[in-house]
Short mmCIF file of C-alpha atoms in Angstrom, two decimals:
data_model
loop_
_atom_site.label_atom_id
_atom_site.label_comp_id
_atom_site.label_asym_id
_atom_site.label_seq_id
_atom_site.Cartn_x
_atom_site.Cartn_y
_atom_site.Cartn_z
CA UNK A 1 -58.48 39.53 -3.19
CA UNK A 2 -58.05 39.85 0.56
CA UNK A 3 -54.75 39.52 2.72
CA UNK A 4 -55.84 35.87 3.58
CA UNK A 5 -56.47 35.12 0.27
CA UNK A 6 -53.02 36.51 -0.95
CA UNK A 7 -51.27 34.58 1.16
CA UNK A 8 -53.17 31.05 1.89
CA UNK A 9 -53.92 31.85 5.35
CA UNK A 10 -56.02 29.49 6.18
CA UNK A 11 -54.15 26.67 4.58
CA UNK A 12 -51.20 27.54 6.40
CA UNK A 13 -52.59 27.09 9.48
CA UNK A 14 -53.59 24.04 8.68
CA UNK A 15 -49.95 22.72 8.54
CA UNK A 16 -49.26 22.88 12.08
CA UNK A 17 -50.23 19.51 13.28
CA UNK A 18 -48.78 17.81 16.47
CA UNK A 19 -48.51 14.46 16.86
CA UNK A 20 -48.82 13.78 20.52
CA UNK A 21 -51.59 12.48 22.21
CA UNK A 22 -53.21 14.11 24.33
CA UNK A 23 -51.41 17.23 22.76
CA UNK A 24 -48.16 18.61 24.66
CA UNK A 25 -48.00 22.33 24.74
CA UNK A 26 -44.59 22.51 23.43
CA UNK A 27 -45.09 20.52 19.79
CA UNK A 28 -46.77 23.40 18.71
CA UNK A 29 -43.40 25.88 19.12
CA UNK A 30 -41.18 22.93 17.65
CA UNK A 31 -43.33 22.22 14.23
CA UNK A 32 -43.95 26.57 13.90
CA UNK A 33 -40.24 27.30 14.47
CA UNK A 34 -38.70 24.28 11.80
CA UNK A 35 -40.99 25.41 9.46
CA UNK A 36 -40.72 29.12 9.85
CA UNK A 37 -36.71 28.00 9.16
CA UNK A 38 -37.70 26.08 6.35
CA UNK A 39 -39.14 29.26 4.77
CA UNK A 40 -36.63 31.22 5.43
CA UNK A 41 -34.43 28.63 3.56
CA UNK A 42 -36.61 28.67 0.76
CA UNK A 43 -36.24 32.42 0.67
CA UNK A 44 -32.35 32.19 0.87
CA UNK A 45 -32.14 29.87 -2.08
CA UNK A 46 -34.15 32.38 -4.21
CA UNK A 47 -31.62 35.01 -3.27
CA UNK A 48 -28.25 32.87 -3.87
CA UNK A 49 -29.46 32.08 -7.32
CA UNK A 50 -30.06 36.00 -7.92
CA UNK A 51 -26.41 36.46 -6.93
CA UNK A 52 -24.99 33.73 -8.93
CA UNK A 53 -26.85 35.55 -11.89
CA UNK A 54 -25.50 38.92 -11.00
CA UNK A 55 -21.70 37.61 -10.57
CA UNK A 56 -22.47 35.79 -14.01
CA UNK A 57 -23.86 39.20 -15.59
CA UNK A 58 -20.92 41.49 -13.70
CA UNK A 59 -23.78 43.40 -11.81
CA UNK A 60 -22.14 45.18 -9.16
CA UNK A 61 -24.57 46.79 -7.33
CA UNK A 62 -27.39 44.40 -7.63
CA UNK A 63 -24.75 41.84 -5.69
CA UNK A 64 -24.21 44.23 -3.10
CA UNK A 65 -27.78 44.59 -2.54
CA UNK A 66 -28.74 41.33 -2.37
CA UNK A 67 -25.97 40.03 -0.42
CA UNK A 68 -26.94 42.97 2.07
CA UNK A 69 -30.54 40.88 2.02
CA UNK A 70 -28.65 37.66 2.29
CA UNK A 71 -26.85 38.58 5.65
CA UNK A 72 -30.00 40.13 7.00
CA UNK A 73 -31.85 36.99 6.83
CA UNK A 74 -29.66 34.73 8.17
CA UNK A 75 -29.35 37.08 10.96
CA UNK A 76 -33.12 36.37 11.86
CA UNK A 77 -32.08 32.47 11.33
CA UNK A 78 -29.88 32.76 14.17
CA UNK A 79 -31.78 34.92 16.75
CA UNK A 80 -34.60 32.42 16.02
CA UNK A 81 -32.87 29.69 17.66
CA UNK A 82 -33.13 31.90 20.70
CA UNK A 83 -37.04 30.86 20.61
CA UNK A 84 -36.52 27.37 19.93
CA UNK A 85 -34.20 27.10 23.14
CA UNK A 86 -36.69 28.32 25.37
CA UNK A 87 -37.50 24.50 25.27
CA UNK A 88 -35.91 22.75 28.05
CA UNK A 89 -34.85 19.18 27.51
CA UNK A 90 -37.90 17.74 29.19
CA UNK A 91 -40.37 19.70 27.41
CA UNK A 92 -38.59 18.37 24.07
CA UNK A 93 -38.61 14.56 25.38
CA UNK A 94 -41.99 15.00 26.07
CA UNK A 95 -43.26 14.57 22.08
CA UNK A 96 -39.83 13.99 20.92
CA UNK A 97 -40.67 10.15 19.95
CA UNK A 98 -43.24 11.91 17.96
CA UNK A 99 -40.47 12.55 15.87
CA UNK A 100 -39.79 9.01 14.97
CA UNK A 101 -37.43 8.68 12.23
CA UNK A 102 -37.89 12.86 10.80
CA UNK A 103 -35.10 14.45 11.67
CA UNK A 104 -33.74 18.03 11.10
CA UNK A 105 -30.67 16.38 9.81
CA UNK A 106 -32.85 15.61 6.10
CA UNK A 107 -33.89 18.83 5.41
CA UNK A 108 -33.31 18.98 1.86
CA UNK A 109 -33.40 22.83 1.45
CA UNK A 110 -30.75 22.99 4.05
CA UNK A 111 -28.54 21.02 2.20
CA UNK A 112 -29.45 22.55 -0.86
CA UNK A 113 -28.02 25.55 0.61
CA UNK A 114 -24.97 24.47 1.55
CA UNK A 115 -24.71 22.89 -1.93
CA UNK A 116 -25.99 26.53 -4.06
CA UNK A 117 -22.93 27.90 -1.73
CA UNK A 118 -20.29 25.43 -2.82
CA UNK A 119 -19.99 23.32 -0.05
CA UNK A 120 -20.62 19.83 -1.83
CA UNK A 121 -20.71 16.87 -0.15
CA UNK A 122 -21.74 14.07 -2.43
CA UNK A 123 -22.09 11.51 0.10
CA UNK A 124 -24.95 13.57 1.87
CA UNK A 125 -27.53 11.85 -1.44
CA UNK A 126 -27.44 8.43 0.64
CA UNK A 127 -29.71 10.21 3.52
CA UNK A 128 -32.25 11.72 0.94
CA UNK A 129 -34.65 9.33 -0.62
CA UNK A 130 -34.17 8.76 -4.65
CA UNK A 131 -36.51 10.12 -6.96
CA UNK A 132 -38.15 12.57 -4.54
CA UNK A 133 -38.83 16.12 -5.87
CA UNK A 134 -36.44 17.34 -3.05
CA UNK A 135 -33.98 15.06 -3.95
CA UNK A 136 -33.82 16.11 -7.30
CA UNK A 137 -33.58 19.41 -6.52
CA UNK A 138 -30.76 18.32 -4.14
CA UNK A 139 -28.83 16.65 -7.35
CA UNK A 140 -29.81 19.24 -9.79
CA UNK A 141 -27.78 21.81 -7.25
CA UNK A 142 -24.31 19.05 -6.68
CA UNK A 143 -24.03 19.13 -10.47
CA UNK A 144 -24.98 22.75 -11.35
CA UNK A 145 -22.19 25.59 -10.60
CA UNK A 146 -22.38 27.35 -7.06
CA UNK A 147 -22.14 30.81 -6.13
CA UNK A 148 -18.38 30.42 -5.64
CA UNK A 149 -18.34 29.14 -9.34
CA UNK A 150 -19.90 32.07 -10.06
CA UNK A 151 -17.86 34.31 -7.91
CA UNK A 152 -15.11 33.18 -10.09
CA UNK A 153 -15.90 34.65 -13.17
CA UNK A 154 -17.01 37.87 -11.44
CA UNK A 155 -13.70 38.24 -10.18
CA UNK A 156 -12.59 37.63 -13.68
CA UNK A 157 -14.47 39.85 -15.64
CA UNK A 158 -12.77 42.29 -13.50
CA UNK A 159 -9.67 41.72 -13.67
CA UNK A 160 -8.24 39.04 -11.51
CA UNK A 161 -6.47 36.11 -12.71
CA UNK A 162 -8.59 32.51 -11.98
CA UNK A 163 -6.72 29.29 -12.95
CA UNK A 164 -8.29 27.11 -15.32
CA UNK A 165 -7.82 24.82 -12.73
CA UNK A 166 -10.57 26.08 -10.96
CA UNK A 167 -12.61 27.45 -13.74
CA UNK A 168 -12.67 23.49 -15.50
CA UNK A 169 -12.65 21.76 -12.18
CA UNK A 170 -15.56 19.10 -11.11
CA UNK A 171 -18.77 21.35 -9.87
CA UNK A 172 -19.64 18.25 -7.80
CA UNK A 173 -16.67 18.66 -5.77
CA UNK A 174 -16.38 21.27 -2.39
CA UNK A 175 -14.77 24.90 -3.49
CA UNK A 176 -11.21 25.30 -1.53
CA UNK A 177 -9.48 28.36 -0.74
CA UNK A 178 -6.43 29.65 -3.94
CA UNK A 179 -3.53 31.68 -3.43
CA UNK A 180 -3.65 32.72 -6.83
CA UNK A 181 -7.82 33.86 -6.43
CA UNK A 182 -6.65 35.36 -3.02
CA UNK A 183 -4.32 37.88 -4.71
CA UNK A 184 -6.92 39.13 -7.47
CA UNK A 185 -10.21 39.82 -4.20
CA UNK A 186 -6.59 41.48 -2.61
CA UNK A 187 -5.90 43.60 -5.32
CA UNK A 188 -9.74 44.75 -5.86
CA UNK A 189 -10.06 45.24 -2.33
CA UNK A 190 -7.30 47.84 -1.97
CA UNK A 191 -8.16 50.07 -5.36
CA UNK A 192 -11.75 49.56 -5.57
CA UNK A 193 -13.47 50.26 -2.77
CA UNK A 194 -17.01 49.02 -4.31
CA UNK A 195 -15.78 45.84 -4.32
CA UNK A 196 -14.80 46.19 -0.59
CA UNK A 197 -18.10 46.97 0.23
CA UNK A 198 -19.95 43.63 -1.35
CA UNK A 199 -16.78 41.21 -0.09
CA UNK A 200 -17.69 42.07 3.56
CA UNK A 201 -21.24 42.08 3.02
CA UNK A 202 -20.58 37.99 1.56
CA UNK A 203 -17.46 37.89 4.71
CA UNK A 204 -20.65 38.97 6.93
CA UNK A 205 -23.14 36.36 5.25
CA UNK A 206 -20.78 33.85 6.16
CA UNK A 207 -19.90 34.85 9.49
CA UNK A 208 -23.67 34.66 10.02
CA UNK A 209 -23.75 31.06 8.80
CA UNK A 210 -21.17 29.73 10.80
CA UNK A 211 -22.95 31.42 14.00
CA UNK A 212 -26.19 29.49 12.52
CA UNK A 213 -24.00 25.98 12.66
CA UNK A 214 -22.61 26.68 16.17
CA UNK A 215 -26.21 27.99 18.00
CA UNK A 216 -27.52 24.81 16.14
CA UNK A 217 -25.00 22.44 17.36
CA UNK A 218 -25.35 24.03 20.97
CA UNK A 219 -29.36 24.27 20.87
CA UNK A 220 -29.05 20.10 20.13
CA UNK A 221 -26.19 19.95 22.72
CA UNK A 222 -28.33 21.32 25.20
CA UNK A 223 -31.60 19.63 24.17
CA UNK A 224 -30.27 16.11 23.68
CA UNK A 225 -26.74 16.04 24.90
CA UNK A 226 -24.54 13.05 23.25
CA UNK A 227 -27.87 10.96 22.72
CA UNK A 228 -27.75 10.05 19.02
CA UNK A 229 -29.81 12.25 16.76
CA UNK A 230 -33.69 11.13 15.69
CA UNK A 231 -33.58 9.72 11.77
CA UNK A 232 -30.17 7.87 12.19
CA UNK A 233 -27.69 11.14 11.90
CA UNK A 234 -24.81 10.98 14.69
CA UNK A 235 -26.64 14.41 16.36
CA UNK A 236 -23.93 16.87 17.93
CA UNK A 237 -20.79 14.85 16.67
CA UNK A 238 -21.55 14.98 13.06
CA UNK A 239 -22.85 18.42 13.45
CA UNK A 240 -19.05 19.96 14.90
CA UNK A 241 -17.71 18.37 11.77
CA UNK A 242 -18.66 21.16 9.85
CA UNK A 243 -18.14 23.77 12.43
CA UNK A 244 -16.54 26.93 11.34
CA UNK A 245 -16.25 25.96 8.04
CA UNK A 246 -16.10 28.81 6.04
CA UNK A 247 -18.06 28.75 2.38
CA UNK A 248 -15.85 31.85 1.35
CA UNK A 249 -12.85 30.54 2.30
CA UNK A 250 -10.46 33.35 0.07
CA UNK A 251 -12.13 36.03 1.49
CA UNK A 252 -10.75 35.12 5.09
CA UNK A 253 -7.42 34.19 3.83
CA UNK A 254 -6.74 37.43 3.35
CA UNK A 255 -7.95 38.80 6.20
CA UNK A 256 -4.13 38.94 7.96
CA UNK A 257 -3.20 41.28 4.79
CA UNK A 258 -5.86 43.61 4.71
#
């Protein structure tokens, strides 16, 4: 076993193949930066279904830990998109009909993500072809409980009241923020300061995806301006739509009474 053989080296770098014709410089940065995110993504889902099982189990620590992991990588999410921007819009018009109709906007693991994090959007299936692996995936996580879901009955196992409400609602709809959950994360963050130190590791997680969304939305701004986006999405206009949404929303609702 050598290091190329452990980790498909060669194979890998066979999956960087640019379109244009003859080949422009700057393909090669596009297609190794999407698919170093698409990794990354990958690696991010592994870790949010750890935590869901570690909020379903009461594991404390192991939460802590692996939110601490979580927040780390999404901070190397966003200071890639300093790379990517080193593109200037000319560069990226060059090839960019190379794209045809592939667009950032279907990345399935992406919107797995959001969905693992309990930010459902049902009407997102229409862009994702049916009966793909990735779309099943995609399905598999609207109808399966998210780490909020699970978040729940950590915060119930120790001692916070969750209304059934929540705790029987429909899994394929978005999590909102509760009053009622707002007052038990209160309560644990002011006499248990373990618990203080895993919600702002998750309020830093999301902090970190919301920065993602805006350097995104800007990095397309820049590139494209208010052109419409390749693959039929509505490019910088449907992007702000989400903008600042948190996918934690009790833990800043509480922020003002900390």
């Amino acid at each position: 076993m050598t290091y190329a053989d452990y980790l498909h080296v060669d194979q890998l770098l066979q999956l960087q193949r640019p379109r244009s014709e003859p080949e422009e410089h700057d393909e090669l940065l596009f297609i190794v930066a999407h698919q170093a995110y698409e990794l990354w993504f990958k690696l991010l889902l592994h870790e949010l279904d750890k935590v869901k099982g570690d909020f379903a189990a009461n594991r404390l620590y192991p939460a802590i830990s692996t939110f601490k992991r979580l927040r780390t990588i999404m901070k190397v999410a966003v200071e890639q998109v300093d790379i990517v921007e080193t593109l200037t819009p000319m560069s990226f018009n060059s090839f960019r009909s190379r794209l045809e109709s592939s667009s950032g906007f279907q990345s399935a693991q992406f919107r797995e993500m959001e969905f693992a994090l309990g930010f459902k959007r049902a009407d997102m299936m229409k862009y994702h072809p049916p009966g793909a692996p990735a779309t099943e995936r995609l399905l598999s996580r609207l109808n399966e409980p998210s780490v909020m879901d699970a978040f729940y009955l950590f915060l119930q196992q120790n001692g916070a009241t969750i209304p059934e409400a929540i705790l029987a609602r429909d899994r394929t709809l978005p999590t909102a923020p509760d009053d009622t959950v707002q007052e038990g994360i209160l309560k644990l963050y002011k006499t248990e300061p373990n618990f203080e130190i895993l919600f702002e590791l998750m309020t830093d997680f999301d902090e970190g995806f919301q920065e993602w969304r805006y350097r995104h939305i800007k990095l397309v701004e820049r590139t494209i301006g208010n052109k419409q986006g390749t693959g039929g999405s509505l490019g910088v206009e449907f992007l702000k739509r989400s903008l600042f949404a948190p996918v934690f929303p009790d833990l800043w609702g509480i922020r003002h009474r900390l």
